[in-house]
mmCIF file of C-alpha atoms in Angstrom:
data_model
loop_
_atom_site.group_PDB
_atom_site.id
_atom_site.type_symbol
_atom_site.label_atom_id
_atom_site.label_comp_id
_atom_site.label_asym_id
_atom_site.label_seq_id
_atom_site.Cartn_x
_atom_site.Cartn_y
_atom_site.Cartn_z
ATOM 1 C CA UNK A 8 6.618 -9.962 14.344
ATOM 2 C CA UNK A 9 6.843 -11.588 10.886
ATOM 3 C CA UNK A 10 7.691 -9.210 8.079
ATOM 4 C CA UNK A 11 7.987 -8.971 4.316
ATOM 5 C CA UNK A 12 11.605 -8.740 3.160
ATOM 6 C CA UNK A 13 12.797 -7.368 -0.159
ATOM 7 C CA UNK A 14 16.153 -7.582 -1.883
ATOM 8 C CA UNK A 15 18.100 -5.717 -3.031
ATOM 9 C CA UNK A 16 17.344 -2.433 -1.311
ATOM 10 C CA UNK A 17 18.760 -0.533 -4.304
ATOM 11 C CA UNK A 18 19.247 -1.769 -7.867
ATOM 12 C CA UNK A 19 20.976 0.241 -10.572
ATOM 13 C CA UNK A 20 20.515 -1.091 -14.110
ATOM 14 C CA UNK A 21 21.255 0.052 -17.635
ATOM 15 C CA UNK A 22 18.253 0.806 -19.843
ATOM 16 C CA UNK A 23 17.239 -2.242 -21.844
ATOM 17 C CA UNK A 24 18.572 -4.723 -19.312
ATOM 18 C CA UNK A 25 16.472 -7.254 -17.456
ATOM 19 C CA UNK A 26 16.012 -6.869 -13.720
ATOM 20 C CA UNK A 27 14.544 -9.199 -11.094
ATOM 21 C CA UNK A 28 13.277 -7.844 -7.799
ATOM 22 C CA UNK A 29 12.908 -10.348 -5.007
ATOM 23 C CA UNK A 30 10.525 -10.596 -2.094
ATOM 24 C CA UNK A 31 9.964 -13.043 0.734
ATOM 25 C CA UNK A 32 6.345 -12.619 1.869
ATOM 26 C CA UNK A 33 5.089 -13.488 5.342
ATOM 27 C CA UNK A 34 5.137 -17.286 5.484
ATOM 28 C CA UNK A 35 1.468 -18.147 6.039
ATOM 29 C CA UNK A 36 0.111 -15.486 3.691
ATOM 30 C CA UNK A 37 -1.731 -16.508 0.555
ATOM 31 C CA UNK A 38 -1.903 -13.307 -1.479
ATOM 32 C CA UNK A 39 1.043 -11.444 -2.926
ATOM 33 C CA UNK A 40 1.274 -8.028 -4.491
ATOM 34 C CA UNK A 41 3.609 -5.597 -6.187
ATOM 35 C CA UNK A 42 3.198 -1.821 -6.065
ATOM 36 C CA UNK A 43 5.422 0.942 -7.254
ATOM 37 C CA UNK A 44 5.924 4.577 -6.315
ATOM 38 C CA UNK A 45 7.572 6.940 -8.770
ATOM 39 C CA UNK A 46 9.288 9.792 -6.946
ATOM 40 C CA UNK A 47 6.739 12.411 -5.909
ATOM 41 C CA UNK A 48 3.762 10.355 -7.033
ATOM 42 C CA UNK A 49 1.224 7.989 -5.479
ATOM 43 C CA UNK A 50 1.814 4.379 -4.614
ATOM 44 C CA UNK A 51 0.319 2.461 -7.580
ATOM 45 C CA UNK A 52 -0.953 -1.109 -7.766
ATOM 46 C CA UNK A 53 0.843 -3.328 -10.276
ATOM 47 C CA UNK A 54 -0.333 -6.896 -9.750
ATOM 48 C CA UNK A 55 -1.930 -9.334 -7.320
ATOM 49 C CA UNK A 56 -1.055 -13.046 -7.232
ATOM 50 C CA UNK A 57 -2.912 -15.960 -5.687
ATOM 51 C CA UNK A 58 -2.819 -19.731 -6.081
ATOM 52 C CA UNK A 59 0.123 -19.489 -8.484
ATOM 53 C CA UNK A 60 -1.565 -17.164 -10.907
ATOM 54 C CA UNK A 61 -2.208 -13.483 -11.440
ATOM 55 C CA UNK A 62 -5.505 -12.327 -9.902
ATOM 56 C CA UNK A 63 -5.455 -8.829 -11.306
ATOM 57 C CA UNK A 64 -2.992 -6.545 -13.036
ATOM 58 C CA UNK A 65 -2.990 -2.840 -13.765
ATOM 59 C CA UNK A 66 -2.434 -1.073 -17.082
ATOM 60 C CA UNK A 67 1.148 -0.451 -15.997
ATOM 61 C CA UNK A 68 1.806 -4.200 -15.846
ATOM 62 C CA UNK A 69 2.391 -4.733 -19.555
ATOM 63 C CA UNK A 70 4.198 -7.536 -21.393
ATOM 64 C CA UNK A 71 7.555 -6.334 -20.065
ATOM 65 C CA UNK A 72 6.527 -7.331 -16.542
ATOM 66 C CA UNK A 73 6.122 -10.797 -15.104
ATOM 67 C CA UNK A 74 5.772 -12.303 -11.648
ATOM 68 C CA UNK A 75 6.694 -15.701 -10.352
ATOM 69 C CA UNK A 76 6.654 -17.706 -7.170
ATOM 70 C CA UNK A 77 9.550 -20.046 -7.993
ATOM 71 C CA UNK A 78 9.476 -21.867 -4.657
ATOM 72 C CA UNK A 79 7.500 -21.871 -1.428
ATOM 73 C CA UNK A 80 8.990 -18.671 -0.108
ATOM 74 C CA UNK A 81 10.079 -16.222 -2.821
ATOM 75 C CA UNK A 82 7.949 -13.936 -4.979
ATOM 76 C CA UNK A 83 9.692 -12.129 -7.814
ATOM 77 C CA UNK A 84 8.960 -9.280 -10.199
ATOM 78 C CA UNK A 85 10.840 -9.322 -13.497
ATOM 79 C CA UNK A 86 11.111 -6.427 -15.895
ATOM 80 C CA UNK A 87 12.382 -7.776 -19.212
ATOM 81 C CA UNK A 88 13.744 -4.682 -20.914
ATOM 82 C CA UNK A 89 13.901 -1.759 -18.544
ATOM 83 C CA UNK A 90 13.026 1.798 -19.575
ATOM 84 C CA UNK A 91 13.961 5.074 -17.931
ATOM 85 C CA UNK A 92 10.369 5.490 -16.715
ATOM 86 C CA UNK A 93 10.620 2.222 -14.753
ATOM 87 C CA UNK A 94 12.767 4.079 -12.210
ATOM 88 C CA UNK A 95 10.740 3.922 -8.991
ATOM 89 C CA UNK A 96 10.476 2.356 -5.565
ATOM 90 C CA UNK A 97 8.935 -1.086 -5.878
ATOM 91 C CA UNK A 98 7.053 -2.471 -2.884
ATOM 92 C CA UNK A 99 6.088 -6.074 -2.320
ATOM 93 C CA UNK A 100 3.163 -6.863 -0.022
ATOM 94 C CA UNK A 101 1.370 -9.934 1.247
ATOM 95 C CA UNK A 102 -1.872 -10.662 3.028
ATOM 96 C CA UNK A 103 -3.744 -13.564 4.548
ATOM 97 C CA UNK A 104 -7.205 -14.668 3.444
ATOM 98 C CA UNK A 105 -9.860 -12.250 4.661
ATOM 99 C CA UNK A 106 -13.562 -11.628 4.339
ATOM 100 C CA UNK A 107 -15.845 -8.640 4.502
ATOM 101 C CA UNK A 108 -16.409 -9.443 8.178
ATOM 102 C CA UNK A 109 -12.769 -10.159 8.992
ATOM 103 C CA UNK A 110 -10.400 -8.053 6.980
ATOM 104 C CA UNK A 111 -6.735 -8.972 6.610
ATOM 105 C CA UNK A 112 -4.576 -5.967 5.676
ATOM 106 C CA UNK A 113 -1.628 -6.071 3.339
ATOM 107 C CA UNK A 114 1.804 -5.936 4.930
ATOM 108 C CA UNK A 115 4.532 -4.214 2.969
ATOM 109 C CA UNK A 116 8.266 -4.683 2.623
ATOM 110 C CA UNK A 117 10.690 -1.772 2.764
ATOM 111 C CA UNK A 118 10.956 -1.627 -1.018
ATOM 112 C CA UNK A 119 13.602 -1.834 -3.711
ATOM 113 C CA UNK A 120 14.706 1.442 -5.230
ATOM 114 C CA UNK A 121 15.200 0.758 -8.950
ATOM 115 C CA UNK A 122 17.308 3.281 -10.857
ATOM 116 C CA UNK A 123 17.492 2.947 -14.640
ATOM 117 C CA UNK A 124 20.428 4.720 -16.305
ATOM 118 C CA UNK B 10 -6.685 8.189 -11.278
ATOM 119 C CA UNK B 11 -8.180 10.318 -8.513
ATOM 120 C CA UNK B 12 -10.337 7.721 -6.788
ATOM 121 C CA UNK B 13 -8.679 8.456 -3.434
ATOM 122 C CA UNK B 14 -7.541 11.956 -2.571
ATOM 123 C CA UNK B 15 -5.722 13.480 0.342
ATOM 124 C CA UNK B 16 -5.916 17.204 -0.201
ATOM 125 C CA UNK B 17 -3.482 18.264 2.512
ATOM 126 C CA UNK B 18 0.116 17.482 1.592
ATOM 127 C CA UNK B 19 1.294 18.412 5.083
ATOM 128 C CA UNK B 20 0.033 18.984 8.614
ATOM 129 C CA UNK B 21 1.822 20.313 11.672
ATOM 130 C CA UNK B 22 0.460 19.618 15.164
ATOM 131 C CA UNK B 23 1.733 20.281 18.655
ATOM 132 C CA UNK B 24 2.635 17.297 20.806
ATOM 133 C CA UNK B 25 -0.284 16.217 22.988
ATOM 134 C CA UNK B 26 -2.922 17.714 20.697
ATOM 135 C CA UNK B 27 -5.215 15.923 18.271
ATOM 136 C CA UNK B 28 -4.064 15.240 14.709
ATOM 137 C CA UNK B 29 -6.816 14.921 12.103
ATOM 138 C CA UNK B 30 -5.944 13.612 8.663
ATOM 139 C CA UNK B 31 -8.559 13.651 5.942
ATOM 140 C CA UNK B 32 -9.266 11.591 2.857
ATOM 141 C CA UNK B 33 -11.941 11.691 0.148
ATOM 142 C CA UNK B 34 -12.906 9.001 -2.322
ATOM 143 C CA UNK B 35 -15.117 8.723 -5.375
ATOM 144 C CA UNK B 36 -15.685 4.983 -5.878
ATOM 145 C CA UNK B 37 -18.696 3.788 -3.885
ATOM 146 C CA UNK B 38 -17.685 0.148 -4.523
ATOM 147 C CA UNK B 39 -14.797 0.239 -2.062
ATOM 148 C CA UNK B 40 -15.283 -2.362 0.698
ATOM 149 C CA UNK B 41 -12.577 -1.305 3.116
ATOM 150 C CA UNK B 42 -10.579 1.792 3.897
ATOM 151 C CA UNK B 43 -7.162 1.735 5.478
ATOM 152 C CA UNK B 44 -4.553 4.070 6.871
ATOM 153 C CA UNK B 45 -0.876 3.346 6.486
ATOM 154 C CA UNK B 46 2.038 5.190 8.049
ATOM 155 C CA UNK B 47 5.380 5.508 6.305
ATOM 156 C CA UNK B 48 8.777 6.525 7.607
ATOM 157 C CA UNK B 49 11.591 7.429 5.166
ATOM 158 C CA UNK B 50 13.364 4.406 3.662
ATOM 159 C CA UNK B 51 10.696 2.033 5.004
ATOM 160 C CA UNK B 52 7.590 0.487 3.525
ATOM 161 C CA UNK B 53 4.062 1.516 4.488
ATOM 162 C CA UNK B 54 3.011 0.135 7.879
ATOM 163 C CA UNK B 55 -0.637 -0.749 8.429
ATOM 164 C CA UNK B 56 -2.305 1.341 11.136
ATOM 165 C CA UNK B 57 -6.047 0.849 11.144
ATOM 166 C CA UNK B 58 -8.894 -0.069 8.813
ATOM 167 C CA UNK B 59 -12.640 0.365 8.617
ATOM 168 C CA UNK B 60 -15.281 -1.580 6.775
ATOM 169 C CA UNK B 61 -17.623 0.291 4.453
ATOM 170 C CA UNK B 62 -20.535 -0.837 6.651
ATOM 171 C CA UNK B 63 -19.169 0.843 9.767
ATOM 172 C CA UNK B 64 -18.756 4.498 10.639
ATOM 173 C CA UNK B 65 -16.072 4.313 13.322
ATOM 174 C CA UNK B 66 -13.205 2.087 14.345
ATOM 175 C CA UNK B 67 -10.894 2.720 17.261
ATOM 176 C CA UNK B 68 -7.516 1.241 18.168
ATOM 177 C CA UNK B 69 -5.712 2.879 21.056
ATOM 178 C CA UNK B 70 -4.788 6.445 20.125
ATOM 179 C CA UNK B 71 -6.059 5.978 16.557
ATOM 180 C CA UNK B 72 -9.671 6.363 15.454
ATOM 181 C CA UNK B 73 -10.947 6.268 11.900
ATOM 182 C CA UNK B 74 -14.299 7.800 10.980
ATOM 183 C CA UNK B 75 -16.170 7.040 7.773
ATOM 184 C CA UNK B 76 -18.913 9.230 6.307
ATOM 185 C CA UNK B 77 -20.258 7.264 3.358
ATOM 186 C CA UNK B 78 -22.735 9.896 2.234
ATOM 187 C CA UNK B 79 -19.905 12.414 1.931
ATOM 188 C CA UNK B 80 -17.412 9.785 0.690
ATOM 189 C CA UNK B 81 -15.012 11.040 3.328
ATOM 190 C CA UNK B 82 -12.888 9.446 5.993
ATOM 191 C CA UNK B 83 -10.615 10.833 8.639
ATOM 192 C CA UNK B 84 -7.934 9.543 10.978
ATOM 193 C CA UNK B 85 -7.740 11.025 14.474
ATOM 194 C CA UNK B 86 -4.613 10.598 16.573
ATOM 195 C CA UNK B 87 -5.016 11.529 20.233
ATOM 196 C CA UNK B 88 -2.736 12.498 21.863
ATOM 197 C CA UNK B 89 -0.163 13.146 19.151
ATOM 198 C CA UNK B 90 3.384 12.066 19.936
ATOM 199 C CA UNK B 91 6.722 12.943 18.264
ATOM 200 C CA UNK B 92 7.014 9.364 16.972
ATOM 201 C CA UNK B 93 3.830 9.935 14.979
ATOM 202 C CA UNK B 94 5.742 12.218 12.603
ATOM 203 C CA UNK B 95 5.575 10.388 9.269
ATOM 204 C CA UNK B 96 3.714 10.332 5.960
ATOM 205 C CA UNK B 97 0.186 8.944 6.305
ATOM 206 C CA UNK B 98 -1.491 7.257 3.357
ATOM 207 C CA UNK B 99 -5.184 6.684 2.999
ATOM 208 C CA UNK B 100 -6.017 3.618 0.901
ATOM 209 C CA UNK B 101 -9.169 1.901 -0.258
ATOM 210 C CA UNK B 102 -9.772 -1.680 -1.276
ATOM 211 C CA UNK B 103 -12.306 -3.637 -3.281
ATOM 212 C CA UNK B 104 -12.262 -7.283 -2.250
ATOM 213 C CA UNK B 105 -12.029 -9.522 -5.296
ATOM 214 C CA UNK B 106 -13.831 -12.837 -5.708
ATOM 215 C CA UNK B 107 -10.777 -14.925 -4.839
ATOM 216 C CA UNK B 108 -10.026 -12.719 -1.826
ATOM 217 C CA UNK B 109 -7.151 -10.705 -3.266
ATOM 218 C CA UNK B 110 -7.202 -6.973 -2.734
ATOM 219 C CA UNK B 111 -6.251 -4.041 -4.899
ATOM 220 C CA UNK B 112 -5.300 -1.024 -2.825
ATOM 221 C CA UNK B 113 -5.837 2.437 -4.267
ATOM 222 C CA UNK B 114 -3.738 5.002 -2.441
ATOM 223 C CA UNK B 115 -4.039 8.709 -1.800
ATOM 224 C CA UNK B 116 -1.099 11.038 -2.278
ATOM 225 C CA UNK B 117 -0.165 11.024 1.387
ATOM 226 C CA UNK B 118 -0.065 13.677 4.108
ATOM 227 C CA UNK B 119 3.182 14.473 5.900
ATOM 228 C CA UNK B 120 2.416 14.855 9.609
ATOM 229 C CA UNK B 121 4.897 16.694 11.790
ATOM 230 C CA UNK B 122 4.456 16.659 15.563
ATOM 231 C CA UNK B 123 6.172 19.595 17.215
ATOM 232 C CA UNK B 124 7.431 19.236 20.799
#
């Protein structure tokens, strides 16, 4: 069964450094997402991406965050200048086009654990 | 943000019995409700969904019930098996105009199936 893959599984970075988290969504999917889960808290929506542009972003997704689909397969999340509070598990997800009558769920990768020192 | 709430952080059920996980929501604009299952060190795995216009959806051992008037949904697992031990997340989605979704998650319920 096709799956979403994320690399690396664990990233340790010094505060203030830039970090890029990588994702390979399911190949025929059209919608791409990033979520994060701070330890002990809920999974939170960060951003959705469709047709090479952001569809929606949350309040968390400030100017330090950006997303890109640099080629036909990868989807990346960049944090420009990391802060201690960016330490979390970051999940990538993808979904196919759906409708109210025919819903297409999001499929998640196994996440990248980001640790900011 | 308390739009989706799972009030039970944990649930323990004997193998073979029914597991019932509950979820409440506040936003009446949600179009779809989903249940995801998560094992340690893995991402959430989609289990089952239900449209806001339905009140029941069944898939094998898993059934989701939606009570719109009470803004409540539940996941029933019958019979429960040891492999069902995991954290279960309730999530809700509003479909956007272009078709993208924004999932709002509950806090999760850790289900333990005892042999």
